[in-house]
Amino acid sequence: MSFNKKVWQLCKKVPRGKVTTYKEIAAAMRTKAYRAVGNAMNKNPYGLLICGYGKNMVPCHRVVDSTGHIHGFAHGLKKKSDLLRKEGIKIRKNKILEFEKVRYRF
DNA sequence: GCTTTGACTCTCG
DNA sequence: TCGAGAGCCAAAG
């Protein structure tokens, strides 16, 4: 299985209402390719399904950096924060509130 | 194959 | 507290 697919697989394991970080994912794969993880997200073929919540969706919007701050998103940061808020996660200025509480650990 | 490119993270000052 | 710099890794050209 390719590196990217592993990333997406792990991504899908994040439950609704929870978030994870690029670092967590990398750690779960026993690697330190934090940046490559983000790169994988950016190129993920299921990106367009995020908003539609399709069968093979990869909840990329539940992945943020180690500080709980949101970076880029294929559909825009606003869209991403909206989706997270809809799942019960509070966001303010691209920053996740109560990060430690909603953070999912593998 | 070597070089470039990131949705990253850590360390300093 | 915050920004700059350096280190990191895999994918794409």
PDB file of C-alpha atoms (C1' of nucleotides) in Angstrom:
ATOM      1  CA  MET A   1       0.000   0.000   0.000  1.00  0.00           C
ATOM      2  CA  SER A   2       1.317   3.410  -0.898  1.00  0.00           C
ATOM      3  CA  PHE A   3       2.176   6.043   1.618  1.00  0.00           C
ATOM      4  CA  ASN A   4      -0.732   8.198   0.553  1.00  0.00           C
ATOM      5  CA  LYS A   5      -3.275   5.441   0.929  1.00  0.00           C
ATOM      6  CA  LYS A   6      -2.107   4.695   4.426  1.00  0.00           C
ATOM      7  CA  VAL A   7      -2.619   8.316   5.272  1.00  0.00           C
ATOM      8  CA  TRP A   8      -6.145   8.304   3.888  1.00  0.00           C
ATOM      9  CA  GLN A   9      -6.972   5.045   5.665  1.00  0.00           C
ATOM     10  CA  LEU A  10      -5.950   6.515   8.987  1.00  0.00           C
ATOM     11  CA  CYS A  11      -7.874   9.641   8.193  1.00  0.00           C
ATOM     12  CA  LYS A  12     -11.060   7.704   7.778  1.00  0.00           C
ATOM     13  CA  LYS A  13     -10.636   6.246  11.252  1.00  0.00           C
ATOM     14  CA  VAL A  14     -11.144   9.620  12.861  1.00  0.00           C
ATOM     15  CA  PRO A  15     -14.690   9.613  14.283  1.00  0.00           C
ATOM     16  CA  ARG A  16     -17.198  12.397  13.865  1.00  0.00           C
ATOM     17  CA  GLY A  17     -16.740  15.238  16.288  1.00  0.00           C
ATOM     18  CA  LYS A  18     -13.065  14.477  16.670  1.00  0.00           C
ATOM     19  CA  VAL A  19      -9.941  15.747  14.981  1.00  0.00           C
ATOM     20  CA  THR A  20      -6.394  14.535  14.569  1.00  0.00           C
ATOM     21  CA  THR A  21      -3.108  16.024  13.519  1.00  0.00           C
ATOM     22  CA  TYR A  22      -0.614  15.439  10.766  1.00  0.00           C
ATOM     23  CA  LYS A  23       1.824  14.469  13.444  1.00  0.00           C
ATOM     24  CA  GLU A  24      -0.496  11.858  14.939  1.00  0.00           C
ATOM     25  CA  ILE A  25      -1.008  10.282  11.559  1.00  0.00           C
ATOM     26  CA  ALA A  26       2.689  10.209  10.852  1.00  0.00           C
ATOM     27  CA  ALA A  27       3.315   8.723  14.277  1.00  0.00           C
ATOM     28  CA  ALA A  28       0.661   6.073  13.713  1.00  0.00           C
ATOM     29  CA  MET A  29       2.590   5.032  10.630  1.00  0.00           C
ATOM     30  CA  ARG A  30       5.878   4.995  12.479  1.00  0.00           C
ATOM     31  CA  THR A  31       7.288   7.767  10.331  1.00  0.00           C
ATOM     32  CA  LYS A  32       8.173  11.417  10.684  1.00  0.00           C
ATOM     33  CA  ALA A  33       6.921  12.533   7.323  1.00  0.00           C
ATOM     34  CA  TYR A  34       4.597  15.175   8.715  1.00  0.00           C
ATOM     35  CA  ARG A  35       4.899  17.251   5.614  1.00  0.00           C
ATOM     36  CA  ALA A  36       4.377  14.323   3.306  1.00  0.00           C
ATOM     37  CA  VAL A  37       1.133  13.647   5.181  1.00  0.00           C
ATOM     38  CA  GLY A  38      -0.117  17.109   4.441  1.00  0.00           C
ATOM     39  CA  ASN A  39       1.021  16.696   0.890  1.00  0.00           C
ATOM     40  CA  ALA A  40      -0.989  13.494   0.636  1.00  0.00           C
ATOM     41  CA  MET A  41      -4.100  15.295   1.878  1.00  0.00           C
ATOM     42  CA  ASN A  42      -3.688  17.983  -0.719  1.00  0.00           C
ATOM     43  CA  LYS A  43      -3.483  15.444  -3.499  1.00  0.00           C
ATOM     44  CA  ASN A  44      -6.078  13.064  -2.146  1.00  0.00           C
ATOM     45  CA  PRO A  45      -8.474  11.920  -4.914  1.00  0.00           C
ATOM     46  CA  TYR A  46     -11.428  11.911  -2.528  1.00  0.00           C
ATOM     47  CA  GLY A  47     -11.050  15.576  -1.754  1.00  0.00           C
ATOM     48  CA  LEU A  48     -14.064  16.530  -3.816  1.00  0.00           C
ATOM     49  CA  LEU A  49     -16.238  14.105  -1.882  1.00  0.00           C
ATOM     50  CA  ILE A  50     -15.623  15.724   1.441  1.00  0.00           C
ATOM     51  CA  CYS A  51     -18.572  18.070   1.200  1.00  0.00           C
ATOM     52  CA  GLY A  52     -20.859  15.349  -0.096  1.00  0.00           C
ATOM     53  CA  TYR A  53     -19.793  12.779   2.465  1.00  0.00           C
ATOM     54  CA  GLY A  54     -19.569  10.045  -0.122  1.00  0.00           C
ATOM     55  CA  LYS A  55     -18.926   6.399   0.620  1.00  0.00           C
ATOM     56  CA  ASN A  56     -15.192   6.706   0.175  1.00  0.00           C
ATOM     57  CA  MET A  57     -14.855  10.099   1.720  1.00  0.00           C
ATOM     58  CA  VAL A  58     -11.720  11.008   3.534  1.00  0.00           C
ATOM     59  CA  PRO A  59     -12.525  13.457   6.315  1.00  0.00           C
ATOM     60  CA  CYS A  60      -9.524  15.622   5.637  1.00  0.00           C
ATOM     61  CA  HIS A  61     -11.227  18.461   7.452  1.00  0.00           C
ATOM     62  CA  ARG A  62     -10.646  16.609  10.714  1.00  0.00           C
ATOM     63  CA  VAL A  63      -6.920  16.890  10.279  1.00  0.00           C
ATOM     64  CA  VAL A  64      -5.141  19.952  11.607  1.00  0.00           C
ATOM     65  CA  ASP A  65      -1.613  20.795  12.690  1.00  0.00           C
ATOM     66  CA  SER A  66      -0.152  19.951  16.095  1.00  0.00           C
ATOM     67  CA  THR A  67      -1.312  23.230  17.629  1.00  0.00           C
ATOM     68  CA  GLY A  68      -4.914  22.829  16.556  1.00  0.00           C
ATOM     69  CA  HIS A  69      -4.556  25.555  14.003  1.00  0.00           C
ATOM     70  CA  ILE A  70      -5.957  24.986  10.527  1.00  0.00           C
ATOM     71  CA  HIS A  71      -3.832  25.511   7.458  1.00  0.00           C
ATOM     72  CA  GLY A  72      -4.964  24.986   3.907  1.00  0.00           C
ATOM     73  CA  PHE A  73      -7.934  23.172   2.505  1.00  0.00           C
ATOM     74  CA  ALA A  74      -8.848  22.304  -1.048  1.00  0.00           C
ATOM     75  CA  HIS A  75     -12.286  23.886  -0.655  1.00  0.00           C
ATOM     76  CA  GLY A  76     -11.226  26.814   1.452  1.00  0.00           C
ATOM     77  CA  LEU A  77     -10.575  27.234   5.144  1.00  0.00           C
ATOM     78  CA  LYS A  78     -14.034  28.644   5.744  1.00  0.00           C
ATOM     79  CA  LYS A  79     -15.649  25.521   4.329  1.00  0.00           C
ATOM     80  CA  LYS A  80     -13.419  23.385   6.463  1.00  0.00           C
ATOM     81  CA  SER A  81     -14.196  25.214   9.681  1.00  0.00           C
ATOM     82  CA  ASP A  82     -17.903  25.101   8.858  1.00  0.00           C
ATOM     83  CA  LEU A  83     -17.792  21.342   8.482  1.00  0.00           C
ATOM     84  CA  LEU A  84     -15.966  20.954  11.761  1.00  0.00           C
ATOM     85  CA  ARG A  85     -18.391  23.235  13.549  1.00  0.00           C
ATOM     86  CA  LYS A  86     -21.243  21.186  12.176  1.00  0.00           C
ATOM     87  CA  GLU A  87     -19.705  18.157  13.858  1.00  0.00           C
ATOM     88  CA  GLY A  88     -19.669  19.863  17.199  1.00  0.00           C
ATOM     89  CA  ILE A  89     -16.151  21.238  17.110  1.00  0.00           C
ATOM     90  CA  LYS A  90     -15.782  24.883  17.948  1.00  0.00           C
ATOM     91  CA  ILE A  91     -13.609  26.991  15.687  1.00  0.00           C
ATOM     92  CA  ARG A  92     -12.473  30.571  15.970  1.00  0.00           C
ATOM     93  CA  LYS A  93     -10.252  32.177  13.397  1.00  0.00           C
ATOM     94  CA  ASN A  94      -9.047  28.882  11.941  1.00  0.00           C
ATOM     95  CA  LYS A  95      -8.138  27.723  15.410  1.00  0.00           C
ATOM     96  CA  ILE A  96      -9.772  24.770  17.153  1.00  0.00           C
ATOM     97  CA  LEU A  97     -11.088  25.563  20.603  1.00  0.00           C
ATOM     98  CA  GLU A  98     -10.780  22.957  23.346  1.00  0.00           C
ATOM     99  CA  PHE A  99      -8.362  21.186  21.067  1.00  0.00           C
ATOM    100  CA  GLU A 100      -7.207  18.688  23.663  1.00  0.00           C
ATOM    101  CA  LYS A 101     -10.784  17.561  24.281  1.00  0.00           C
ATOM    102  CA  VAL A 102     -11.724  16.861  20.681  1.00  0.00           C
ATOM    103  CA  ARG A 103      -8.366  15.509  19.695  1.00  0.00           C
ATOM    104  CA  TYR A 104      -8.458  11.874  18.617  1.00  0.00           C
ATOM    105  CA  ARG A 105      -5.519   9.622  19.401  1.00  0.00           C
ATOM    106  CA  PHE A 106      -4.889   6.402  17.547  1.00  0.00           C
TER     107      PHE A 106
ATOM    108  C1'  DG B   1      17.872  10.255 -10.499  1.00  0.00           C
ATOM    109  C1'  DC B   2      18.269  14.904  -8.892  1.00  0.00           C
ATOM    110  C1'  DT B   3      15.473  19.100  -7.763  1.00  0.00           C
ATOM    111  C1'  DT B   4      11.456  21.309  -6.269  1.00  0.00           C
ATOM    112  C1'  DT B   5       7.384  21.695  -3.510  1.00  0.00           C
ATOM    113  C1'  DG B   6       4.258  21.559   0.588  1.00  0.00           C
ATOM    114  C1'  DA B   7      -2.507  21.469   4.167  1.00  0.00           C
ATOM    115  C1'  DC B   8       4.322  20.276   9.030  1.00  0.00           C
ATOM    116  C1'  DT B   9       6.985  20.730  13.453  1.00  0.00           C
ATOM    117  C1'  DC B  10      10.500  22.271  16.555  1.00  0.00           C
ATOM    118  C1'  DT B  11      13.696  25.471  18.299  1.00  0.00           C
ATOM    119  C1'  DC B  12      15.313  30.152  19.192  1.00  0.00           C
ATOM    120  C1'  DG B  13      15.680  34.921  19.875  1.00  0.00           C
TER     121       DG B  13
ATOM    122  C1'  DT C   1       3.812  35.576  22.511  1.00  0.00           C
ATOM    123  C1'  DC C   2       5.302  35.308  17.714  1.00  0.00           C
ATOM    124  C1'  DG C   3       7.945  35.103  13.607  1.00  0.00           C
ATOM    125  C1'  DA C   4      11.991  33.367  11.249  1.00  0.00           C
ATOM    126  C1'  DG C   5      15.035  29.447  10.244  1.00  0.00           C
ATOM    127  C1'  DA C   6      16.183  24.815   9.883  1.00  0.00           C
ATOM    128  C1'  DG C   7      15.038  20.015   9.582  1.00  0.00           C
ATOM    129  C1'  DC C   8      11.991  16.582   7.751  1.00  0.00           C
ATOM    130  C1'  DC C   9       9.852  13.133   4.214  1.00  0.00           C
ATOM    131  C1'  DA C  10       7.434  11.495   0.148  1.00  0.00           C
ATOM    132  C1'  DA C  11       5.522  12.653  -4.381  1.00  0.00           C
ATOM    133  C1'  DA C  12       5.789  14.879  -8.794  1.00  0.00           C
ATOM    134  C1'  DG C  13       8.328  16.867 -12.665  1.00  0.00           C
TER     135       DG C  13
END
